[in-house]
PDB file of C-alpha atoms and ligand atoms in Angstrom:
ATOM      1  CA  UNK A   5     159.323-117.937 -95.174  1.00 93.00           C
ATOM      2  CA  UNK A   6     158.429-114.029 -94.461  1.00 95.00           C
ATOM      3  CA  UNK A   7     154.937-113.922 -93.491  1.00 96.00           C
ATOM      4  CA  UNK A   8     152.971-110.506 -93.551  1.00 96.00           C
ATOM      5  CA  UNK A   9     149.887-110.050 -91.553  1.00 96.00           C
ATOM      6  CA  UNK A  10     148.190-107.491 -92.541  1.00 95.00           C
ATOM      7  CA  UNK A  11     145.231-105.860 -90.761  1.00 94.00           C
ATOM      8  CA  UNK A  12     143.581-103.153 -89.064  1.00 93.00           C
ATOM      9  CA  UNK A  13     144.546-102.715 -85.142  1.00 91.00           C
ATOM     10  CA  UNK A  14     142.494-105.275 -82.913  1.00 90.00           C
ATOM     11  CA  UNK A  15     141.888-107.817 -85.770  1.00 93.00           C
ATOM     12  CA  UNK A  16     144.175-109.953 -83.815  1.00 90.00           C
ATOM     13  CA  UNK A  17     147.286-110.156 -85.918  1.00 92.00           C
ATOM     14  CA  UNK A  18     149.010-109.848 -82.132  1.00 90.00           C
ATOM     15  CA  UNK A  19     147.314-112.725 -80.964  1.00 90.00           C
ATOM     16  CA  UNK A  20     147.196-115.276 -84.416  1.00 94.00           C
ATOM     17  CA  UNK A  21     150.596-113.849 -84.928  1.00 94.00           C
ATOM     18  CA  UNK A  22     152.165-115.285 -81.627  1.00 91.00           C
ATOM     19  CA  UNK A  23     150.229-118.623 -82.088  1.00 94.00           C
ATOM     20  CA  UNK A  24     151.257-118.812 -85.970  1.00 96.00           C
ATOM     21  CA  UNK A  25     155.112-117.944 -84.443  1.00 95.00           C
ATOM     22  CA  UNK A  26     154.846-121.142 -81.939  1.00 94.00           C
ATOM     23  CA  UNK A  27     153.531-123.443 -83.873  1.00 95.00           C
ATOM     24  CA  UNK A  28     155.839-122.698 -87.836  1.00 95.00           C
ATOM     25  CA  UNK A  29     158.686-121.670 -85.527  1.00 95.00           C
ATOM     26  CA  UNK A  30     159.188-118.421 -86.782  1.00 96.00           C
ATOM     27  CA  UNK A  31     160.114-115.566 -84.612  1.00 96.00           C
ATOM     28  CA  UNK A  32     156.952-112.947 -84.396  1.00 95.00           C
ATOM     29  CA  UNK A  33     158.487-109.071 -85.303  1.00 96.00           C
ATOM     30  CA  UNK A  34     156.014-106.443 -84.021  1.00 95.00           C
ATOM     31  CA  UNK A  35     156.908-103.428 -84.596  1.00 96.00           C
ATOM     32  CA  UNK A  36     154.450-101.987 -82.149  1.00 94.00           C
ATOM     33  CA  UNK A  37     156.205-104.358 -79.115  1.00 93.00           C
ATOM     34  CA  UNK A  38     159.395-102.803 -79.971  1.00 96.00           C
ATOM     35  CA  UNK A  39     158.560 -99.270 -80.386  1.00 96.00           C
ATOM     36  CA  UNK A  40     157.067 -99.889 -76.740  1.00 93.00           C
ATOM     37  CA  UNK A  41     159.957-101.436 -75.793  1.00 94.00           C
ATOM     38  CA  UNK A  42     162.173 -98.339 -76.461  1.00 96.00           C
ATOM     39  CA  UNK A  43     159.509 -96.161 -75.020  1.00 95.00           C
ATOM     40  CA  UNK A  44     159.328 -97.891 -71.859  1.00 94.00           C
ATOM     41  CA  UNK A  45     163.450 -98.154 -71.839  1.00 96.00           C
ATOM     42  CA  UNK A  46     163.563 -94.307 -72.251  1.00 96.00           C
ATOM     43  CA  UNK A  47     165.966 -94.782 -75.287  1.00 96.00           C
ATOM     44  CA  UNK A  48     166.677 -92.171 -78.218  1.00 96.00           C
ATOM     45  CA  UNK A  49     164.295 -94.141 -80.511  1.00 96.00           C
ATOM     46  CA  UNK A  50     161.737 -94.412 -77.736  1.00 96.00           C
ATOM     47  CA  UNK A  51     161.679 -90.486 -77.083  1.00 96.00           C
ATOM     48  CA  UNK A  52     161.206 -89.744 -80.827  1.00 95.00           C
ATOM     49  CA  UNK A  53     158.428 -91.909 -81.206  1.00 95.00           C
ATOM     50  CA  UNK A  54     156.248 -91.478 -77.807  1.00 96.00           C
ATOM     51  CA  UNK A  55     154.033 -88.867 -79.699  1.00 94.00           C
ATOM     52  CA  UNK A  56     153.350 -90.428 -82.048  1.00 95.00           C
ATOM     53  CA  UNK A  57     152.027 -94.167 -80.520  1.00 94.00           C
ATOM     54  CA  UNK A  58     150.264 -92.260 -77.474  1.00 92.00           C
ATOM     55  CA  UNK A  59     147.775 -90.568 -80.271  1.00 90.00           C
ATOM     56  CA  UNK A  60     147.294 -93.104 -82.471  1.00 89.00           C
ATOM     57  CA  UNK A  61     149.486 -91.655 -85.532  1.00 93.00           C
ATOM     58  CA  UNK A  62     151.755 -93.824 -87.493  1.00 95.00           C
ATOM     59  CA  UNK A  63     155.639 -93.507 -87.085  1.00 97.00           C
ATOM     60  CA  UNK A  64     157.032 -91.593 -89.757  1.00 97.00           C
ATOM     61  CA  UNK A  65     158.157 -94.339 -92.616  1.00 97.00           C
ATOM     62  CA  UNK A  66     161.923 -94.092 -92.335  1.00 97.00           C
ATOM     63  CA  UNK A  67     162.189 -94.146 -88.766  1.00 97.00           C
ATOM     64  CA  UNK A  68     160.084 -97.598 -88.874  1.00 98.00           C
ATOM     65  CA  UNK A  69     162.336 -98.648 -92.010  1.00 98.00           C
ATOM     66  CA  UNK A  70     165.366 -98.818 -90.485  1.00 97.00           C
ATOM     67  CA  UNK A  71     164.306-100.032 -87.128  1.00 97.00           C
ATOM     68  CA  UNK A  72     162.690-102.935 -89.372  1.00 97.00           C
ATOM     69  CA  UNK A  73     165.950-103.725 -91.305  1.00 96.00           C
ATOM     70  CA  UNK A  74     168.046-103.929 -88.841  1.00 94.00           C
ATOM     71  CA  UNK A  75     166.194-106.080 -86.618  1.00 97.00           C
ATOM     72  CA  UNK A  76     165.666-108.229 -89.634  1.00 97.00           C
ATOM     73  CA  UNK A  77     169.552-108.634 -90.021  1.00 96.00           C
ATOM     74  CA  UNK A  78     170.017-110.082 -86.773  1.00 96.00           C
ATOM     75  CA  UNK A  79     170.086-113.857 -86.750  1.00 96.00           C
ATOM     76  CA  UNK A  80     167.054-115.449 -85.271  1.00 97.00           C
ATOM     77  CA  UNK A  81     165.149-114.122 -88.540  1.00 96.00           C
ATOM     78  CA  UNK A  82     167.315-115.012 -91.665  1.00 93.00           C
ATOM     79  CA  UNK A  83     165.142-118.273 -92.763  1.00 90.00           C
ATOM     80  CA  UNK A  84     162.310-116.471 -91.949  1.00 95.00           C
ATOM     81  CA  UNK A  85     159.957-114.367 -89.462  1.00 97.00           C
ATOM     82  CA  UNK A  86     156.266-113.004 -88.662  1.00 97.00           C
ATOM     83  CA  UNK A  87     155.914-109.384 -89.414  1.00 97.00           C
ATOM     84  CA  UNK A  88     152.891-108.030 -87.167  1.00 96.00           C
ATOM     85  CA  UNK A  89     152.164-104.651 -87.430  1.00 94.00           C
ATOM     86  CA  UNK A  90     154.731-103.726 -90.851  1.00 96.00           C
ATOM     87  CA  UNK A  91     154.466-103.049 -93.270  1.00 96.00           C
ATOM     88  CA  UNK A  92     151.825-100.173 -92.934  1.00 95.00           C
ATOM     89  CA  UNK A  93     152.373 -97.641 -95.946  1.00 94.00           C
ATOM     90  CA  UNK A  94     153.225 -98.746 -99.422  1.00 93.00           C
ATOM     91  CA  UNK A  95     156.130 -97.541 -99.066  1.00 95.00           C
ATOM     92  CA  UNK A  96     157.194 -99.435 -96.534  1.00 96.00           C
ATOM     93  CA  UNK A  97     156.134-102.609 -98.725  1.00 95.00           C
ATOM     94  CA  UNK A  98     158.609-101.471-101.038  1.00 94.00           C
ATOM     95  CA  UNK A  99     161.339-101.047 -98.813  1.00 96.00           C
ATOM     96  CA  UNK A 100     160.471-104.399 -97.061  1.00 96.00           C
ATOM     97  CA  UNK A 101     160.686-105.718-100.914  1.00 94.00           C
ATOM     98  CA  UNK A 102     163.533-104.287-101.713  1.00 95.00           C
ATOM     99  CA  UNK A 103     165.251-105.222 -98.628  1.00 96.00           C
ATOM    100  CA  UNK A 104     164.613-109.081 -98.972  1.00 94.00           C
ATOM    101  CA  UNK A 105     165.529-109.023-102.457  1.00 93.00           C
ATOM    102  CA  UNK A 106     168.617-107.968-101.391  1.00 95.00           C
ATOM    103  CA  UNK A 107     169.421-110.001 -98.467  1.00 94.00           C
ATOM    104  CA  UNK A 108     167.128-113.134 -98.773  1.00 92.00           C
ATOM    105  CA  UNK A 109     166.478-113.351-102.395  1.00 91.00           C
ATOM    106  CA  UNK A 110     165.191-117.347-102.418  1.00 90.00           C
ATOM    107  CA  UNK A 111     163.177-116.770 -99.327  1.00 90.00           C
ATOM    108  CA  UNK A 112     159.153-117.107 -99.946  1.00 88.00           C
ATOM    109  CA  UNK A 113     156.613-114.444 -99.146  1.00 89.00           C
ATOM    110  CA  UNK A 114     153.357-114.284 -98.157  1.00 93.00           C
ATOM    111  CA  UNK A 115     150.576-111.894 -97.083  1.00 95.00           C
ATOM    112  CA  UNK A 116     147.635-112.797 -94.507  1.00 96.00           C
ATOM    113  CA  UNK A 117     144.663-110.284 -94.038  1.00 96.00           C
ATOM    114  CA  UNK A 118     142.663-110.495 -90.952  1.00 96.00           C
ATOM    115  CA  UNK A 119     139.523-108.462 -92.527  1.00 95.00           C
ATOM    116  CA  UNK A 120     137.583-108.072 -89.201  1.00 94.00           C
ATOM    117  CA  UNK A 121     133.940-105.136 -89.552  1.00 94.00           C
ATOM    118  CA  UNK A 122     135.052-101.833 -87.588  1.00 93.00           C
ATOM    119  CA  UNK A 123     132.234-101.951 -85.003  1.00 92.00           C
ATOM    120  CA  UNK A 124     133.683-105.613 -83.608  1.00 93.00           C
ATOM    121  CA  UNK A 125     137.663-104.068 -83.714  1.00 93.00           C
ATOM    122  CA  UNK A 126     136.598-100.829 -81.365  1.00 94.00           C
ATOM    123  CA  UNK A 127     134.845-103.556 -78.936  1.00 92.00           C
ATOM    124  CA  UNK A 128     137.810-106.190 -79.052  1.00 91.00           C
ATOM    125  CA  UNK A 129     140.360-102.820 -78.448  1.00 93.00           C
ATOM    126  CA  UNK A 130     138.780-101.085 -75.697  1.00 95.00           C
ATOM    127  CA  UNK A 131     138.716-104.076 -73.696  1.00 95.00           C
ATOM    128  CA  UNK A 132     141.358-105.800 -74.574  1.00 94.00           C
ATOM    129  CA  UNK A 133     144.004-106.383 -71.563  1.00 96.00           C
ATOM    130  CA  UNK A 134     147.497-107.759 -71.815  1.00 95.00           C
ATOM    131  CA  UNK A 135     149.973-109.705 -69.795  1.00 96.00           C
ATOM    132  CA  UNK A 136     152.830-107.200 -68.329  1.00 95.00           C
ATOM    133  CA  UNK A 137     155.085-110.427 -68.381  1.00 94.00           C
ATOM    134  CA  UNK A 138     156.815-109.825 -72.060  1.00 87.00           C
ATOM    135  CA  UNK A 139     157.520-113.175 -72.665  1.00 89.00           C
ATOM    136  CA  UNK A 140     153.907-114.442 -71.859  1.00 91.00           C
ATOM    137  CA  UNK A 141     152.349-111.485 -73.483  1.00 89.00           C
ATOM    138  CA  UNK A 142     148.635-112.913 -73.500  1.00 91.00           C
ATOM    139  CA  UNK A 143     146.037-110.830 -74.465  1.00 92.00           C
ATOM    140  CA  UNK A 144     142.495-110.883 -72.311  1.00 93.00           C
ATOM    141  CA  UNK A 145     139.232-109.117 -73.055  1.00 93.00           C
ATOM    142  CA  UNK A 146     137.077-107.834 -70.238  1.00 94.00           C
ATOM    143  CA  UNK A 147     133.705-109.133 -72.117  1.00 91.00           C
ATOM    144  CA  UNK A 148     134.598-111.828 -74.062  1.00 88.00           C
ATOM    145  CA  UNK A 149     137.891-113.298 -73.066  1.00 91.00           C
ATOM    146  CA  UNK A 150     137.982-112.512 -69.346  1.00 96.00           C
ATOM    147  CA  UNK A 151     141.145-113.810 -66.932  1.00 97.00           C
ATOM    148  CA  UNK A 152     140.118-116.496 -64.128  1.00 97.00           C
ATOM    149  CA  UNK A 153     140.670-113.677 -61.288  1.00 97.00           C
ATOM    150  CA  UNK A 154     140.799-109.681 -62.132  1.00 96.00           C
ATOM    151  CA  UNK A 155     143.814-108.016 -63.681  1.00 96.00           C
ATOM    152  CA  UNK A 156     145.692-111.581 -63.355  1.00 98.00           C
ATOM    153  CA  UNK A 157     147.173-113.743 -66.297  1.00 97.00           C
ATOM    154  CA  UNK A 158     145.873-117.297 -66.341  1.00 97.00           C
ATOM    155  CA  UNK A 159     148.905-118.852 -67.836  1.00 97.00           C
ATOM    156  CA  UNK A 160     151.964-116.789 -65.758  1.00 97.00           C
ATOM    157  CA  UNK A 161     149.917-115.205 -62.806  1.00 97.00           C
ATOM    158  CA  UNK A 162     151.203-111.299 -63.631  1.00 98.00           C
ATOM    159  CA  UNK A 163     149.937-108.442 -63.758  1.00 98.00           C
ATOM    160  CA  UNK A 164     147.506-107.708 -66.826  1.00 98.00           C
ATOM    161  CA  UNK A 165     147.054-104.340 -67.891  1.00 96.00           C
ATOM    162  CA  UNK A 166     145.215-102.036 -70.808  1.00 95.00           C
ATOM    163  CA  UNK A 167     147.683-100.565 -73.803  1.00 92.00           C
ATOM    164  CA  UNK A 168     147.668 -96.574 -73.157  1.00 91.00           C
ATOM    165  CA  UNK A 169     146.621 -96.350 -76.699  1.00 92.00           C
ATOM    166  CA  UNK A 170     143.422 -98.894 -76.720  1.00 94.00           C
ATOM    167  CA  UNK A 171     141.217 -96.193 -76.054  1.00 93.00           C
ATOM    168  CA  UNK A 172     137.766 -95.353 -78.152  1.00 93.00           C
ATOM    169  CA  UNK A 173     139.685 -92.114 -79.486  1.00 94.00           C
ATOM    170  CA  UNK A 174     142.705 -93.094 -80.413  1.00 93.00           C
ATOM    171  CA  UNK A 175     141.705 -96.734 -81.546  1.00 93.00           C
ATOM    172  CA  UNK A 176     138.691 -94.719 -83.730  1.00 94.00           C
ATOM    173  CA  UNK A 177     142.264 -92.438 -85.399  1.00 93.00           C
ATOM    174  CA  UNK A 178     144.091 -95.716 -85.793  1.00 92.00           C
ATOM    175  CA  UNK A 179     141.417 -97.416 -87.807  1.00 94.00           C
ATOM    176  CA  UNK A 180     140.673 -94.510 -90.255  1.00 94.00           C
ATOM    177  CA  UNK A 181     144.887 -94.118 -90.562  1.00 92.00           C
ATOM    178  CA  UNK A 182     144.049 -98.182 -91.730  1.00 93.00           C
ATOM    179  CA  UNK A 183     141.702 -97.397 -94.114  1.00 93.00           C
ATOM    180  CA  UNK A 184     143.316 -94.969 -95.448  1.00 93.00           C
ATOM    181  CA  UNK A 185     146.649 -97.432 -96.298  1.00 92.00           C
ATOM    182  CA  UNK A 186     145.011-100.645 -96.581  1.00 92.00           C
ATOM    183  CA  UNK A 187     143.733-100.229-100.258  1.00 91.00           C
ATOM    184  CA  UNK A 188     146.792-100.011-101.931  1.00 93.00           C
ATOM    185  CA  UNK A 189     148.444-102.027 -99.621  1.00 93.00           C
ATOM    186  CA  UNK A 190     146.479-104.601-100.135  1.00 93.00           C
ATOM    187  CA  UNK A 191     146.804-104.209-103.850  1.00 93.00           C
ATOM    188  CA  UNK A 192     150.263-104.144-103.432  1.00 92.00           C
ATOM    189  CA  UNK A 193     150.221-107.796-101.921  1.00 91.00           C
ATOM    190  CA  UNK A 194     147.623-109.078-104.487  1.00 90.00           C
ATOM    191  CA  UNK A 195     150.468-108.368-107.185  1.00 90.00           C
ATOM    192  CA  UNK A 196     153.682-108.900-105.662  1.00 80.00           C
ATOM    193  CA  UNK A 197     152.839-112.029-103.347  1.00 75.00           C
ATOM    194  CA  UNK A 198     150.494-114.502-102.554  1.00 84.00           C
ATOM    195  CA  UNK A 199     147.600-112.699-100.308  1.00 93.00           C
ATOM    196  CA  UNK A 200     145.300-114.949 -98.018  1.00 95.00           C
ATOM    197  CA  UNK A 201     142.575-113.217 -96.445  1.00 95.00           C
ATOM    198  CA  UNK A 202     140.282-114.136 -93.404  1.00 96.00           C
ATOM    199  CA  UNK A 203     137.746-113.194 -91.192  1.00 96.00           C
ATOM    200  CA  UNK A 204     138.963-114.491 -87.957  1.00 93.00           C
ATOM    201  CA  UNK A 205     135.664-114.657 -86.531  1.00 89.00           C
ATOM    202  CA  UNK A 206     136.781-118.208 -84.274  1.00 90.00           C
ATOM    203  CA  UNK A 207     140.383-118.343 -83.552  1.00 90.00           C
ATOM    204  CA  UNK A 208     140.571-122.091 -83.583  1.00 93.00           C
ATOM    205  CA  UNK A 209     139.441-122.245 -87.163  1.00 96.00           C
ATOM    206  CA  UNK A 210     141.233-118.824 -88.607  1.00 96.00           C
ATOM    207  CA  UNK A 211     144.706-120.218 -87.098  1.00 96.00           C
ATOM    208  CA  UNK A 212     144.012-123.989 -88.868  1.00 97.00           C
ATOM    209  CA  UNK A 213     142.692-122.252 -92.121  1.00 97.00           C
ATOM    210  CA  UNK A 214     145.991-119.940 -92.124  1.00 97.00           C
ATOM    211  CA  UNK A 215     147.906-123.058 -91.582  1.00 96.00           C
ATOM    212  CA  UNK A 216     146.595-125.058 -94.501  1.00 95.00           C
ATOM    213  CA  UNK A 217     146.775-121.931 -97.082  1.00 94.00           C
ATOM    214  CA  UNK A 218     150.762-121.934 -95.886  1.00 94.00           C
ATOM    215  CA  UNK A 219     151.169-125.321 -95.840  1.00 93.00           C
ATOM    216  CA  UNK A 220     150.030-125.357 -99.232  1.00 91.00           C
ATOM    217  CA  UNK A 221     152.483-122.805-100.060  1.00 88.00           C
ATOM    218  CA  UNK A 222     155.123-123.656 -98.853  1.00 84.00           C
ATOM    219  CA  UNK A 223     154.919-127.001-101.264  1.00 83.00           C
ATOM    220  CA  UNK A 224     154.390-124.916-104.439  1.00 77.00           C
TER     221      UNK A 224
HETATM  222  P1  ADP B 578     147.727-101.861 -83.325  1.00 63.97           P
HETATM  223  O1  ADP B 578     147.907-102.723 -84.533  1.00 63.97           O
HETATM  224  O2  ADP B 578     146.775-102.435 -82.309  1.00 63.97           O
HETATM  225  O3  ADP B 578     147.462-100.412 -83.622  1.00 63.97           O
HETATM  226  P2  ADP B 578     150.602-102.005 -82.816  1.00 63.97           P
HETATM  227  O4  ADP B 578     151.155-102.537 -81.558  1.00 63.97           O
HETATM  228  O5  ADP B 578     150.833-102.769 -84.055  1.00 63.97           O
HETATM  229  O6  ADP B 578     149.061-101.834 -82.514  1.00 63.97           O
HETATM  230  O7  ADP B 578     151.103-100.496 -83.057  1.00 63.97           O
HETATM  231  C1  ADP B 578     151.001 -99.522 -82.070  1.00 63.97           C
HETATM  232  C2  ADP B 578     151.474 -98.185 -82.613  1.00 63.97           C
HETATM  233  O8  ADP B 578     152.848 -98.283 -83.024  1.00 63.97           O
HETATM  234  C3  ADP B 578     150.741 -97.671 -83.847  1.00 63.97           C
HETATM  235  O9  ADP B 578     149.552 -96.990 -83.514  1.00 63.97           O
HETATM  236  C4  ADP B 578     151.809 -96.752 -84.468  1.00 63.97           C
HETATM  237  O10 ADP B 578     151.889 -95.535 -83.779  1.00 63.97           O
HETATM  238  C5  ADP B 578     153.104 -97.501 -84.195  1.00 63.97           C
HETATM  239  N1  ADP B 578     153.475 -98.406 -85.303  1.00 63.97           N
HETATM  240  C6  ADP B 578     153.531 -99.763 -85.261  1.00 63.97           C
HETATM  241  N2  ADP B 578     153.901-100.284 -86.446  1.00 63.97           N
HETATM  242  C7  ADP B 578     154.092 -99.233 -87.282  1.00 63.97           C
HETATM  243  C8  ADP B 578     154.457 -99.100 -88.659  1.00 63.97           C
HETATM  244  N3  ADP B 578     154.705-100.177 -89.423  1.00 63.97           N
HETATM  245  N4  ADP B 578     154.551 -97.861 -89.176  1.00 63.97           N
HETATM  246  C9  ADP B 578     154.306 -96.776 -88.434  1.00 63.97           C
HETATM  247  N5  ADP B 578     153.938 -96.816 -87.131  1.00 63.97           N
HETATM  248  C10 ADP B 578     153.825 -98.035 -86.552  1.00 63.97           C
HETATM  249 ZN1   ZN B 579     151.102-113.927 -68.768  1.00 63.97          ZN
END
């Protein structure tokens, strides 16, 4: 199963994504992680794209295209994965269509919406911390989910620190890039798959409310 989750940034499709990844045992694909990951490795990819993440505008479509297919070719994902963060345009529904048409033709599909009000998302962004360890990768917020001691993770004891990009400004040009998508991609879903949406206002109860809607898919 290829799960979408769809949402503006901060509505904690990081965060419901990772827990929905442990528990289905499905691998979580963010694109954001990885374009971060070739930023912080100084590759080609990583160069190209710096601009863009540090201000808050989206990757141009074809550049996140083919970073998505081919990471979705490798083997860990072909039963199934998480997509977090992709697709973000409609046309990079299509191509995500397109491309498991292709190559997983019987697999099911599924769209999630975490639908969170805009106020709530700039609070949950601006304070949110994260866990420098990559494969802990907990996310902390300084007001409502703080760490036991300052700046350290709970769960692997290193070093949490802010995203450059979860700032009011760029967070505030992320959101209205959303809104401007999030129509027709949510259309998009409506028509072409089955679309589940939420307001994850308690984690506890979005994650088993998520888990029933899929488990109920999965059996159709
Ligand atoms: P958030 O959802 O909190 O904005 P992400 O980690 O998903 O954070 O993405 C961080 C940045 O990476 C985005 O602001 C954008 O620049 C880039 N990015 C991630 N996914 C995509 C995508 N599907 N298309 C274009 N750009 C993307
Ligand atoms: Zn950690």
């Amino acid at each position: 199963m290829y799960i979408v989750m769809l949402g503006a940034p901060g509505t904690g499709k990081g965060t419901i994504g990772k827990i929905l990844s442990n528990d289905l045992n499905l691998v979580h694909v963010s694109t954001g992680d990885i374009f971060r990951e070739q930023i912080a490795k100084g590759t080609k990819l990583g160069k190209k794209i710096q601009s863009y993440i540090d201000t808050g505008a989206l990757v141009p479509d074809d550049v996140t295209i083919e970073t998505v297919k081919s990471r979705l070719l490798e083997d860990d994902v072909k039963d199934g994965a998480i997509l977090d963060g992709f697709p973000r345009t409609a046309a990079q529904a299509e191509a995500l269509k397109g491309f498991l048409k292709e190559n997983k033709p019987n697999a099911k599909r599924v769209a999630v919406e975490l639908d969170v009000p805009d106020d709530e998302i700039i609070k949950r962004v601006v304070n949110r911390l994260i866990c420098t360890n990559k494969s802990c990768g907990a996310i902390y917020n300084k007001e409502t989910k703080p760490p036991k001691e300052e700046g350290i993770c709970d769960i692997c004891g290193s070093e949490l620190k802010k995203r450059k990009d979860d700032n009011v400004e760029t967070v505030t040009k992320r959101l209205e890039i959303y809104h401007q998508n999030s129509k027709e991609l949510i259309d998009f879903y409506k028509k072409n798959n089955a679309l589940y949406s939420i307001y994850p206002k308690e984690l506890d109860v979005a994650v088993a409310n998520i888990k029933n809607f899929l488990d109920e898919y999965r059996r159709k």
